[in-house]
Coordinates of C-alpha atoms in Angstrom, one line a residue:
Chain A
M1 CA 220.4 62.2 76.4
N2 CA 222.0 65.6 76.3
S3 CA 225.5 64.6 75.5
G4 CA 227.1 68.0 76.2
R5 CA 225.5 69.7 73.1
A6 CA 223.5 72.9 73.8
L7 CA 219.9 72.1 72.8
Y8 CA 217.1 74.6 72.4
G9 CA 213.4 74.2 72.3
A10 CA 211.4 76.6 70.1
I11 CA 207.7 77.1 69.5
D12 CA 206.2 79.1 66.7
L13 CA 202.7 80.1 67.5
G14 CA 200.7 81.0 64.3
G15 CA 197.2 82.1 63.7
T16 CA 196.2 78.6 62.5
K17 CA 199.1 76.3 63.3
L18 CA 201.7 75.9 66.0
L19 CA 205.1 74.3 65.4
S20 CA 207.4 73.1 68.1
L21 CA 210.9 71.8 67.6
V22 CA 214.1 70.8 69.3
A23 CA 217.3 71.9 67.7
T24 CA 221.0 72.2 68.2
K25 CA 222.6 75.7 68.4
D26 CA 223.5 75.3 64.7
G27 CA 219.9 75.0 63.7
E28 CA 219.9 71.2 63.2
V29 CA 216.4 70.1 64.0
L30 CA 216.2 66.9 66.1
A31 CA 212.5 66.6 66.3
E32 CA 209.3 68.6 65.7
D33 CA 205.6 68.6 66.2
M34 CA 203.0 70.6 64.3
R35 CA 199.3 70.9 65.3
P36 CA 196.4 73.4 64.9
S37 CA 196.7 76.4 67.3
H38 CA 192.9 76.9 67.7
T39 CA 193.5 80.4 68.9
D40 CA 189.8 81.0 69.3
D41 CA 189.8 78.7 72.3
G42 CA 191.4 81.4 74.4
L43 CA 194.7 82.0 76.1
D44 CA 194.8 79.1 78.6
A45 CA 193.9 76.5 76.0
V46 CA 196.6 77.9 73.6
L47 CA 199.2 77.8 76.4
G48 CA 198.3 74.2 77.2
R49 CA 198.5 73.2 73.6
M50 CA 201.9 74.9 73.2
A51 CA 203.3 72.9 76.2
E52 CA 201.8 69.6 74.9
S53 CA 203.3 70.2 71.5
L54 CA 206.8 70.9 72.8
H55 CA 206.5 67.8 75.1
D56 CA 205.6 65.7 72.1
A57 CA 208.5 67.0 70.1
L58 CA 210.8 66.3 73.0
K59 CA 209.4 62.8 73.4
T60 CA 210.1 62.0 69.7
A61 CA 213.7 62.9 70.3
G62 CA 213.9 60.9 73.5
L63 CA 214.4 64.1 75.5
S64 CA 212.7 66.0 78.3
L65 CA 212.5 69.7 79.3
R66 CA 215.5 69.2 81.6
D67 CA 217.6 68.7 78.5
L68 CA 216.8 72.2 77.2
G69 CA 218.6 75.3 78.4
V70 CA 215.8 77.5 77.4
V71 CA 212.6 77.6 75.2
G72 CA 212.1 80.3 72.6
V73 CA 208.6 81.3 71.5
A74 CA 207.8 83.2 68.3
T75 CA 204.4 84.8 68.3
P76 CA 202.4 87.2 66.1
G77 CA 201.9 90.7 67.4
A78 CA 204.0 93.4 68.9
V79 CA 206.3 92.0 71.5
H80 CA 208.3 93.7 74.2
Y81 CA 211.4 91.5 73.9
E82 CA 213.0 92.3 77.3
R83 CA 209.8 91.8 79.2
G84 CA 208.3 89.0 77.1
I85 CA 204.9 90.7 76.8
V86 CA 202.7 90.5 73.7
S87 CA 201.2 94.0 73.6
E88 CA 198.7 93.5 70.8
A89 CA 198.2 90.7 68.2
P90 CA 195.3 91.0 65.8
Q91 CA 195.7 87.3 64.9
L92 CA 195.3 86.2 68.5
P93 CA 191.7 87.1 69.6
G94 CA 191.6 88.6 73.1
W95 CA 195.4 88.9 73.5
Q96 CA 196.3 92.3 74.9
D97 CA 199.4 92.9 77.1
V98 CA 199.8 89.1 77.7
P99 CA 202.8 88.3 79.8
L100 CA 203.5 85.3 77.6
R101 CA 207.1 84.7 78.9
D102 CA 206.1 84.6 82.5
L103 CA 203.0 82.4 81.9
L104 CA 205.0 79.9 79.9
R105 CA 207.8 79.9 82.5
R106 CA 205.3 78.9 85.1
S107 CA 203.7 76.2 83.0
L108 CA 206.9 74.8 81.6
H109 CA 209.1 75.3 84.7
T110 CA 211.9 76.5 82.4
E111 CA 213.5 79.7 81.1
V112 CA 211.5 81.2 78.2
Q113 CA 212.2 84.0 75.7
V114 CA 209.5 85.6 73.4
E115 CA 209.9 87.4 70.1
N116 CA 207.7 88.6 67.3
D117 CA 207.4 85.8 64.7
A118 CA 208.5 87.9 61.6
T119 CA 211.5 89.3 63.5
A120 CA 212.3 85.7 64.6
A121 CA 212.0 84.5 61.0
A122 CA 214.3 87.3 59.8
V123 CA 216.9 86.3 62.4
A124 CA 216.6 82.7 61.2
E125 CA 217.2 83.5 57.5
H126 CA 220.1 85.7 58.6
A127 CA 221.6 83.0 60.8
F128 CA 220.9 79.8 58.8
G129 CA 219.3 80.8 55.5
A130 CA 219.2 83.2 52.6
G131 CA 220.8 86.1 54.4
K132 CA 223.7 84.3 56.0
G133 CA 226.7 86.6 56.7
V134 CA 225.3 89.9 55.6
L135 CA 225.2 93.1 57.7
H136 CA 221.9 94.7 56.6
M137 CA 218.9 92.6 55.6
L138 CA 215.1 93.0 55.3
Y139 CA 212.7 90.1 55.6
L140 CA 209.1 90.1 54.4
T141 CA 206.8 87.2 55.1
I142 CA 203.8 86.9 52.8
G143 CA 201.1 84.7 54.1
T144 CA 197.5 85.6 54.9
G145 CA 199.0 89.0 55.9
I146 CA 202.4 90.6 55.4
G147 CA 204.9 90.8 58.2
G148 CA 208.5 92.0 58.3
G149 CA 211.7 91.9 60.1
I150 CA 214.8 94.2 60.0
I151 CA 218.4 93.1 60.5
I152 CA 220.8 96.0 60.9
Y153 CA 224.5 95.5 61.7
G154 CA 223.7 91.7 61.9
R155 CA 221.2 92.1 64.7
P156 CA 217.4 92.4 64.8
Y157 CA 216.1 95.9 65.0
R158 CA 213.1 96.3 67.2
G159 CA 212.5 100.0 67.6
K160 CA 211.5 101.7 70.9
S161 CA 208.6 99.4 71.7
G162 CA 209.4 96.2 69.8
A163 CA 206.9 97.2 67.1
A164 CA 209.4 98.0 64.3
G165 CA 209.3 96.1 61.1
E166 CA 205.7 96.3 60.1
L167 CA 206.7 96.2 56.4
G168 CA 203.3 95.2 55.3
H169 CA 201.5 98.2 56.8
V170 CA 202.9 100.9 54.6
V171 CA 200.6 102.8 52.3
V172 CA 201.9 102.6 48.7
Q173 CA 198.6 103.4 47.0
A174 CA 196.6 106.0 48.8
D175 CA 192.9 105.4 48.1
G176 CA 193.8 101.8 47.4
P177 CA 191.8 98.8 48.7
P178 CA 191.0 98.8 52.5
C179 CA 193.5 97.1 54.8
G180 CA 192.8 95.2 58.0
C181 CA 194.8 97.9 59.9
G182 CA 192.1 100.5 59.0
R183 CA 194.0 102.3 56.3
R184 CA 193.8 102.0 52.5
G185 CA 196.4 100.8 50.0
C186 CA 198.9 99.2 52.4
L187 CA 201.1 96.6 50.8
E188 CA 199.2 94.0 52.7
A189 CA 196.0 95.0 51.1
L190 CA 197.6 94.7 47.6
A191 CA 199.9 91.6 47.8
S192 CA 199.1 89.4 50.7
G193 CA 197.5 86.0 50.5
K194 CA 194.2 87.5 51.6
A195 CA 194.4 90.2 48.8
I196 CA 195.3 87.6 46.2
E197 CA 192.4 85.4 47.2
R198 CA 190.0 88.3 47.1
K199 CA 191.1 89.0 43.6
A200 CA 190.8 85.3 42.7
E201 CA 187.2 85.3 44.0
E202 CA 186.4 88.3 41.9
L203 CA 187.9 86.6 38.8
L204 CA 185.8 83.4 39.5
S205 CA 182.6 85.4 40.0
A206 CA 183.2 87.3 36.8
G207 CA 183.7 83.9 35.0
K208 CA 187.1 85.1 33.8
S209 CA 189.2 82.1 34.9
P210 CA 188.2 78.8 33.3
G211 CA 191.4 77.2 34.8
L212 CA 190.6 78.3 38.3
A213 CA 186.9 77.4 37.9
R214 CA 187.9 73.8 37.0
L215 CA 190.0 73.5 40.2
V216 CA 187.7 75.1 42.8
A217 CA 185.1 72.6 44.0
R218 CA 181.5 73.8 44.2
G219 CA 180.8 75.8 47.3
E220 CA 184.6 76.1 48.1
R221 CA 186.7 79.2 48.1
A222 CA 189.6 79.9 45.8
T223 CA 193.0 79.6 47.6
V224 CA 196.4 80.9 46.7
E225 CA 197.5 77.2 46.0
L226 CA 194.6 76.6 43.5
L227 CA 195.3 80.0 41.9
E228 CA 198.9 79.0 41.5
Q229 CA 198.0 75.7 40.0
A230 CA 195.6 77.4 37.5
A231 CA 198.4 79.9 36.6
R232 CA 200.9 77.1 36.1
E233 CA 198.4 75.3 33.9
G234 CA 198.2 78.3 31.6
D235 CA 195.3 80.3 33.0
K236 CA 196.1 83.9 32.1
G237 CA 193.7 85.6 34.5
A238 CA 195.3 83.6 37.4
A239 CA 198.8 84.5 36.3
R240 CA 197.9 88.2 36.0
I241 CA 196.8 88.3 39.6
F242 CA 200.2 87.0 40.7
A243 CA 201.9 89.5 38.3
E244 CA 200.0 92.4 39.8
A245 CA 200.6 91.4 43.4
G246 CA 204.3 91.0 42.4
A247 CA 204.4 94.4 40.9
W248 CA 203.0 96.0 44.1
L249 CA 205.5 94.0 46.1
G250 CA 208.3 95.2 43.9
L251 CA 207.2 98.9 44.2
A252 CA 207.3 98.5 48.0
L253 CA 210.7 96.8 47.8
A254 CA 212.0 99.7 45.8
N255 CA 210.8 102.0 48.6
Y256 CA 212.7 99.8 51.1
A257 CA 215.8 99.7 48.9
N258 CA 215.8 103.6 48.9
I259 CA 215.2 103.7 52.7
F260 CA 217.5 100.9 53.9
D261 CA 220.0 100.3 51.1
P262 CA 220.2 96.6 52.3
E263 CA 222.4 93.9 51.0
V264 CA 219.6 91.3 50.8
I265 CA 215.8 91.3 50.9
V266 CA 214.4 87.9 51.7
I267 CA 210.8 86.9 50.9
G268 CA 209.3 84.1 53.0
G269 CA 205.9 82.9 54.0
G270 CA 203.3 80.7 52.2
V271 CA 202.7 83.0 49.3
A272 CA 206.4 83.0 48.5
N273 CA 205.9 79.3 47.5
A274 CA 204.4 80.7 44.3
G275 CA 208.0 81.5 43.6
D276 CA 208.7 83.0 40.2
L277 CA 205.0 83.8 39.6
I278 CA 205.3 86.6 42.2
L279 CA 209.0 87.1 42.6
D280 CA 209.9 87.6 38.9
P281 CA 207.5 90.6 38.5
A282 CA 208.5 91.9 42.0
R283 CA 212.2 91.8 40.9
E284 CA 211.3 93.6 37.7
A285 CA 209.5 96.4 39.5
L286 CA 212.3 96.7 42.0
Q287 CA 214.9 97.0 39.3
A288 CA 212.9 99.5 37.4
Q289 CA 212.0 101.7 40.4
A290 CA 214.7 101.7 43.0
M291 CA 217.6 104.3 42.9
R292 CA 220.8 103.3 41.2
L293 CA 223.1 103.0 44.2
P294 CA 220.9 100.9 46.5
L295 CA 220.2 98.6 43.6
R296 CA 223.9 97.9 43.0
G297 CA 224.7 94.7 44.7
L298 CA 221.2 94.2 46.2
R299 CA 219.9 90.6 46.1
L300 CA 216.3 89.6 46.3
K301 CA 216.0 86.1 47.5
A302 CA 213.3 83.5 48.5
G303 CA 213.5 82.4 52.1
E304 CA 215.2 79.0 52.6
L305 CA 213.8 77.8 55.8
G306 CA 210.1 77.5 55.0
P307 CA 207.6 77.1 57.9
R308 CA 210.4 76.4 60.3
A309 CA 211.8 80.0 60.0
G310 CA 210.1 81.4 63.1
A311 CA 211.1 78.6 65.4
L312 CA 214.7 78.5 64.1
G313 CA 214.9 82.2 64.6
M314 CA 214.3 81.6 68.3
V315 CA 217.1 79.1 68.3
A316 CA 219.4 81.7 66.7
L317 CA 218.3 84.4 69.2
L318 CA 218.8 82.2 72.2
R319 CA 222.2 81.2 70.9
A320 CA 223.2 84.8 70.4
A321 CA 222.0 85.7 73.9
D322 CA 224.0 82.7 75.1
V323 CA 221.2 81.4 77.3
Chain B
M1 CA 244.7 131.1 68.9
N2 CA 243.7 127.5 69.6
S3 CA 243.9 127.5 73.4
G4 CA 243.7 123.8 73.8
R5 CA 240.1 123.5 72.7
A6 CA 239.3 121.0 69.9
L7 CA 238.1 123.1 67.0
Y8 CA 236.4 121.8 63.8
G9 CA 235.8 123.3 60.5
A10 CA 232.7 122.3 58.6
I11 CA 231.3 123.1 55.1
D12 CA 227.7 122.4 54.0
L13 CA 227.5 122.4 50.2
G14 CA 224.0 123.0 49.1
G15 CA 222.5 123.2 45.6
T16 CA 222.2 127.0 45.9
K17 CA 224.2 128.1 48.9
L18 CA 227.3 126.9 50.8
L19 CA 227.8 127.5 54.5
S20 CA 231.2 127.3 56.3
L21 CA 231.6 127.4 60.0
V22 CA 234.2 126.9 62.7
A23 CA 232.8 125.3 65.9
T24 CA 233.9 123.8 69.2
K25 CA 233.2 120.1 69.8
D26 CA 230.1 121.1 71.7
G27 CA 228.7 122.7 68.6
E28 CA 229.3 126.3 69.7
V29 CA 229.8 128.3 66.4
L30 CA 232.7 130.7 66.6
A31 CA 232.4 132.1 63.0
E32 CA 230.6 131.3 59.8
D33 CA 230.4 132.3 56.2
M34 CA 227.6 131.9 53.7
R35 CA 227.7 132.4 50.0
P36 CA 226.1 131.1 46.7
S37 CA 227.5 127.7 45.7
H38 CA 227.0 128.3 41.9
T39 CA 227.2 124.6 41.3
D40 CA 226.7 125.2 37.5
D41 CA 230.3 126.5 37.3
G42 CA 231.6 123.0 37.7
L43 CA 233.6 121.0 40.2
D44 CA 236.9 123.0 40.3
A45 CA 235.1 126.3 40.8
V46 CA 232.9 124.9 43.5
L47 CA 236.0 123.4 45.3
G48 CA 237.7 126.8 45.1
R49 CA 234.6 128.5 46.5
M50 CA 234.4 126.0 49.4
A51 CA 238.0 126.7 50.4
E52 CA 237.5 130.5 50.1
S53 CA 234.4 130.3 52.3
L54 CA 236.1 128.3 55.0
H55 CA 239.2 130.6 54.9
D56 CA 236.9 133.6 55.3
A57 CA 235.1 132.0 58.3
L58 CA 238.4 131.2 59.9
K59 CA 239.7 134.8 59.3
T60 CA 236.6 136.2 61.0
A61 CA 237.4 134.1 64.1
G62 CA 241.1 135.1 63.9
L63 CA 242.1 131.5 63.1
S64 CA 243.8 129.6 60.4
L65 CA 243.5 126.1 59.0
R66 CA 246.3 125.0 61.3
D67 CA 244.0 125.6 64.2
L68 CA 241.6 122.9 62.9
G69 CA 242.1 119.2 63.6
V70 CA 239.9 118.3 60.6
V71 CA 237.3 119.7 58.2
G72 CA 234.0 118.0 57.7
V73 CA 232.0 118.5 54.5
A74 CA 228.2 117.8 54.1
T75 CA 227.2 117.3 50.5
P76 CA 224.1 116.3 48.6
G77 CA 224.1 112.9 47.0
A78 CA 225.0 109.4 47.9
V79 CA 228.3 109.4 49.7
H80 CA 230.6 106.5 50.4
Y81 CA 231.6 107.6 53.9
E82 CA 234.7 105.6 54.4
R83 CA 236.2 106.6 51.0
G84 CA 234.8 110.1 50.9
I85 CA 233.4 109.7 47.4
V86 CA 230.2 111.3 46.1
S87 CA 228.7 108.6 43.9
E88 CA 225.8 110.6 42.4
A89 CA 224.2 113.9 43.3
P90 CA 221.3 115.1 41.1
Q91 CA 221.7 118.6 42.7
L92 CA 225.3 118.8 41.6
P93 CA 225.5 118.9 37.8
G94 CA 228.2 116.6 36.4
W95 CA 229.2 115.1 39.7
Q96 CA 229.6 111.3 39.4
D97 CA 232.0 109.3 41.6
V98 CA 233.7 112.5 42.7
P99 CA 236.5 111.8 45.2
L100 CA 235.6 114.9 47.2
R101 CA 237.5 114.0 50.3
D102 CA 240.8 113.5 48.5
L103 CA 240.3 116.6 46.3
L104 CA 239.7 118.8 49.3
R105 CA 242.5 117.3 51.3
R106 CA 244.9 118.3 48.5
S107 CA 243.5 121.9 48.2
L108 CA 243.1 122.5 51.9
H109 CA 246.2 120.6 53.0
T110 CA 244.3 119.2 55.9
E111 CA 242.3 116.1 57.0
V112 CA 238.8 116.0 55.5
Q113 CA 235.7 113.8 56.1
V114 CA 232.6 113.8 53.8
E115 CA 229.0 112.8 54.5
N116 CA 225.6 113.1 52.9
D117 CA 224.0 116.4 54.0
A118 CA 220.7 114.9 55.3
T119 CA 222.5 112.3 57.3
A120 CA 224.8 115.0 58.7
A121 CA 221.8 117.1 59.6
A122 CA 220.2 114.1 61.3
V123 CA 223.4 113.6 63.3
A124 CA 223.3 117.3 64.3
E125 CA 219.7 117.2 65.5
H126 CA 220.6 114.1 67.4
A127 CA 223.7 115.5 69.0
F128 CA 222.7 119.1 69.6
G129 CA 219.1 119.6 68.7
A130 CA 215.6 118.1 68.7
G131 CA 216.7 114.5 69.1
K132 CA 219.2 114.8 71.9
G133 CA 219.7 111.7 73.9
V134 CA 217.3 109.3 72.0
L135 CA 218.3 105.9 70.6
H136 CA 216.2 105.8 67.4
M137 CA 215.4 108.9 65.4
L138 CA 214.3 109.7 61.9
Y139 CA 215.1 113.1 60.2
L140 CA 213.3 114.5 57.2
T141 CA 214.5 117.7 55.6
I142 CA 211.9 119.4 53.4
G143 CA 213.4 122.0 51.1
T144 CA 213.2 122.0 47.3
G145 CA 213.4 118.2 47.6
I146 CA 213.0 115.9 50.6
G147 CA 216.0 114.2 52.1
G148 CA 216.3 112.0 55.1
G149 CA 218.6 110.6 57.7
I150 CA 218.3 107.6 60.0
I151 CA 219.7 107.3 63.5
I152 CA 219.7 103.8 65.0
Y153 CA 221.2 103.0 68.3
G154 CA 222.3 106.6 68.5
R155 CA 224.4 106.3 65.3
P156 CA 223.8 107.2 61.7
Y157 CA 222.6 104.3 59.6
R158 CA 224.1 104.4 56.1
G159 CA 223.2 101.0 54.5
K160 CA 225.6 99.0 52.3
S161 CA 226.5 101.8 50.0
G162 CA 225.9 105.0 52.0
A163 CA 222.7 105.5 50.1
A164 CA 220.2 104.7 52.9
G165 CA 217.7 107.2 54.2
E166 CA 216.1 108.4 50.9
L167 CA 213.0 109.1 52.9
G168 CA 211.6 111.4 50.2
H169 CA 211.8 108.8 47.5
V170 CA 209.2 106.4 48.6
V171 CA 206.0 106.0 46.6
V172 CA 202.9 106.6 48.7
Q173 CA 200.5 107.4 45.9
A174 CA 201.1 105.1 43.0
D175 CA 199.9 107.0 39.9
G176 CA 200.5 110.3 41.7
P177 CA 202.4 113.3 40.3
P178 CA 205.7 112.6 38.6
C179 CA 208.9 112.9 40.7
G180 CA 212.4 114.0 39.7
C181 CA 213.6 110.4 40.4
G182 CA 211.5 109.1 37.5
R183 CA 208.7 107.5 39.6
R184 CA 205.3 108.8 40.4
G185 CA 203.8 109.7 43.7
C186 CA 206.9 109.8 45.8
L187 CA 206.6 111.8 49.0
E188 CA 208.9 114.4 47.4
A189 CA 206.4 114.9 44.5
L190 CA 203.7 115.6 47.0
A191 CA 205.1 117.6 49.9
S192 CA 208.4 119.2 48.9
G193 CA 209.0 122.9 48.3
K194 CA 208.9 122.2 44.6
A195 CA 205.6 120.3 44.8
I196 CA 204.1 123.1 47.0
E197 CA 205.3 125.8 44.6
R198 CA 203.8 123.9 41.6
K199 CA 200.5 123.8 43.3
A200 CA 200.8 127.5 44.2
E201 CA 201.4 128.3 40.5
E202 CA 198.3 126.3 39.6
L203 CA 196.3 128.2 42.2
L204 CA 197.5 131.5 40.9
S205 CA 196.8 130.6 37.2
A206 CA 193.3 129.5 38.2
G207 CA 192.8 132.8 39.9
K208 CA 191.9 131.0 43.1
S209 CA 194.2 132.8 45.5
P210 CA 193.6 136.5 45.8
G211 CA 195.9 136.6 48.8
L212 CA 198.8 135.1 46.9
A213 CA 198.0 137.1 43.7
R214 CA 198.5 140.3 45.8
L215 CA 201.9 139.1 47.0
V216 CA 203.5 137.8 43.8
A217 CA 204.9 140.5 41.7
R218 CA 204.1 140.5 38.0
G219 CA 206.3 138.1 36.1
E220 CA 207.6 136.5 39.3
R221 CA 207.0 133.0 40.6
A222 CA 205.1 132.0 43.7
T223 CA 207.5 130.8 46.4
V224 CA 206.8 128.8 49.6
E225 CA 207.5 132.0 51.6
L226 CA 204.9 134.0 49.8
L227 CA 202.4 131.2 49.9
E228 CA 203.0 131.0 53.7
Q229 CA 202.4 134.7 54.0
A230 CA 199.2 134.5 52.0
A231 CA 198.0 131.6 54.2
R232 CA 198.8 133.5 57.4
E233 CA 196.9 136.5 56.1
G234 CA 193.9 134.3 55.7
D235 CA 194.0 133.1 52.1
K236 CA 192.1 129.7 52.2
G237 CA 193.6 128.3 49.0
A238 CA 197.1 128.9 50.2
A239 CA 196.4 127.3 53.6
R240 CA 194.8 124.3 51.8
I241 CA 198.0 123.7 49.8
F242 CA 200.0 123.4 53.1
A243 CA 197.3 121.3 54.7
E244 CA 197.4 118.8 51.8
A245 CA 201.2 118.7 51.7
G246 CA 201.1 118.2 55.5
A247 CA 198.6 115.3 55.2
W248 CA 200.8 113.5 52.6
L249 CA 203.8 114.1 54.9
G250 CA 201.8 112.6 57.8
L251 CA 200.8 109.6 55.8
A252 CA 204.5 108.9 55.0
L253 CA 205.4 109.5 58.7
A254 CA 202.8 106.9 59.7
N255 CA 204.5 104.5 57.3
Y256 CA 207.9 105.3 58.9
A257 CA 206.4 104.9 62.4
N258 CA 205.2 101.4 61.5
I259 CA 208.6 100.6 59.9
F260 CA 211.0 102.1 62.5
D261 CA 209.0 102.6 65.7
P262 CA 211.3 105.5 66.5
E263 CA 211.3 107.7 69.5
V264 CA 211.4 111.0 67.6
I265 CA 210.8 112.2 64.1
V266 CA 212.5 115.5 63.4
I267 CA 211.4 117.7 60.4
G268 CA 213.9 120.2 59.2
G269 CA 214.6 122.2 56.1
G270 CA 213.3 125.4 54.7
V271 CA 209.7 124.3 54.2
A272 CA 209.6 123.3 57.9
N273 CA 209.7 127.0 58.6
A274 CA 206.1 127.1 57.6
G275 CA 205.7 125.3 61.0
D276 CA 202.2 124.7 62.2
L277 CA 200.8 125.2 58.7
I278 CA 202.4 121.9 57.6
L279 CA 203.3 120.2 60.8
D280 CA 199.8 120.3 62.4
P281 CA 198.1 118.5 59.5
A282 CA 201.1 116.1 59.4
R283 CA 200.8 115.3 63.1
E284 CA 197.0 114.8 62.7
A285 CA 197.5 112.3 59.8
L286 CA 200.3 110.5 61.6
Q287 CA 198.1 110.1 64.7
A288 CA 195.2 108.9 62.6
Q289 CA 197.2 106.4 60.6
A290 CA 200.1 104.9 62.4
M291 CA 199.7 101.7 64.5
R292 CA 199.0 102.0 68.2
L293 CA 202.2 100.8 69.7
P294 CA 204.6 102.8 67.5
L295 CA 202.5 105.9 68.2
R296 CA 202.8 105.5 72.0
G297 CA 205.6 107.8 73.1
L298 CA 206.5 108.9 69.6
R299 CA 207.3 112.7 69.3
L300 CA 207.1 114.7 66.0
K301 CA 209.4 117.8 66.4
A302 CA 210.6 120.6 64.2
G303 CA 214.3 120.8 63.8
E304 CA 216.1 123.2 66.1
L305 CA 219.3 123.9 64.2
G306 CA 218.0 125.6 61.0
P307 CA 220.4 126.0 58.1
R308 CA 223.4 125.1 60.3
A309 CA 222.2 121.5 60.8
G310 CA 224.3 120.0 58.0
A311 CA 227.6 121.7 59.0
L312 CA 227.0 121.1 62.8
G313 CA 226.4 117.4 61.9
M314 CA 229.9 117.2 60.5
V315 CA 231.2 118.6 63.8
A316 CA 229.3 115.9 65.7
L317 CA 230.5 113.2 63.4
L318 CA 234.2 114.4 63.6
R319 CA 233.8 114.5 67.4
A320 CA 232.4 111.0 67.5
A321 CA 235.2 109.7 65.3
D322 CA 237.6 111.5 67.6
V323 CA 239.6 113.1 64.7

C-alpha cells in the first residue's frame, strides 16, 4: 500500500482520550482512531490500548505497521526527548521515569519517538497551522489544565531537561486561588477549564446564573461547554466568567510578549473552542498591558488543528528529524 | 601599538554613568574610563561624551581608534540589533528610534555595533563569567530597575523586534504596587532598587528602623547601600525589606524556571551586591516554588563581572560576529 510516500504513525495520549492517526509527511491524515485512555488502569493496559488504537487506524487505511517508517507519541508530562523517558506526569497516575519509547518499541516492533504533548501541538501549529512560517511562536493549550510549547528559531525549545514551556504554571496573582502544582495564583488556577468550571459551580450554587441552571441537569456538574452555551444565550454571569478568565489569560500573554517578543501566540485546547468569549477579553488585556515594541506586529490566534494538534506535531517532528 | 592582537572598544551607556573600555577578544581589559552620562543634556551631548570617554580610555592604553577593529555600544532600551536603532528607552529622555549605530559611526569614523545593555551583560556573563559554557541561561540585572537577557543554545535571544528579555516587566502580583511601565505588581515594582528604596523610606518615616535612621543624614534619602549596611549591623526592619524583595525575586525565578528550564540563572546589577541578603531568600523561594524537573541541576549564581558586564558583553558579541 505504501506507494513510495513517507507515512508516519502518531499517537496522542491524553488524560481521558487517546488519538491515533496515520498521516503523510505533509500532515494529510489518512485514517484515525479515538478511544478512552483509561489511564487509571495502569501503564501496561495503557500501552496495550495505544497499540490497539494505532493498529485499528492502520487497518482503516488498509495499512500495517510495516508501512510506517516510525511512530511518534505525544504524552503529558516532562519528557526527555533524546531518551524517550517520561520523567513525571501528574495526569498519568503512577508514571515516574517511564521509558515510554523503549517500551513501545518492544510492543510495536518499530521505531518510536516521544515528546511532550503541548510541545508537539506547538510544533504542529507551527508546521501546519496558525504559526506557519514564523520564527518565534508561543503556544498555550487550555483544557482541564494549561500547557505550553515554545518555538524559537523555528524549532521546539525544550530547556535543559525537556521541562521548558510550562506556560500555565507561572504565578500572576500571588495569593490567588490554589493551583494543582502546589502554588497559588498560577495562570492555570485562574483561566483553565478546571478554574472556569469551579467558578461556574460557585455561580450555580449562588443561584446567580438562571441560564446555566436551566442547562445543567439535576445532580450533574457545570461544564465549560454548558457555560459557553449559557453565555451565548445571554446569561451575564456565565459571560463574565469567560471574560475574567480571558483577562487573566491576557495578563499572562502580556508577560509572555515582554519576555519572548514572539511573532505569534497560538491558543489551542478545548477551552479555546469558546473562541471570542475568552479570546476577545484576552486580546484586550494583552493590548492594554504589553510593552509597545513587542506588541507591534504580534498576532494572537486560535489554534487551527483542534484535537489532532498533538499527533500532527509528532508527524512534523519525525519529518524534521528525517526518520 | 596593536601587535597583532584583536582589540575591541566598548561603551556601556547607563542612565547615570557611562563606561568605556578597551579589551582583548578574551575579555582582558587594557584600559577603561568611567564618567557621568548626564542623559538629560540630550542626544548630541551624550554622543560627544561617549566619544570623549572612549578616546580617554584609548589614550590611557597608549592606543588610538585606528587600533580597534570595531566599537560595541551597550544601551538601555529596545534595540534593533541588525540596524543599530534604539526604538525606545525610558531611561534616555527623548530617545525614540535613534539610529545610534550610524550616528556613532559618523562621529567615531569607525565600525559600530549596538545592543541592549541587559542582553549584552547576559552575553558577557555567558562568555566570561557565571554562565560560562552553558547552553541555556537567564540573566537578571537588578539596579534602579530590573532588566533581563536570555541565552538560548549559547546565543542571545532577541525576539522579533529586539525587545525580548524584559524579565522585570512581568506581573507576579496583580493589584500589586504600581510599576514605571504602567502596570501593577511587575517584578520591577517589587524587587528593584527603586522598590527597595521606597520601602526603606516608608520604614524610616514610620520610625521602624533605628539602624537606618542612624545612617541616613538629615534631609538625605535612604539608599540600597545604607539599607544594606543597616541590615548587616543587625537592623531587623532593614533585613526584612531585603528578605521580602528576595522572596518576590524567587517567585519570579520559579516562574522562569518553569518557562525556560535553564541551566543557570545569573543575577547581576547593583542590588545584587547585597548578595546573601537578597539571594538567599530568593533561592529559598525558587526551591520551594519551581517544579521538580526544572529545579534539578539548576544553579542560581551572582554575576561575576560587576559594572563591566555590559561593555564586556559587547566585546563577546563582536568577537562572535568576527568583526
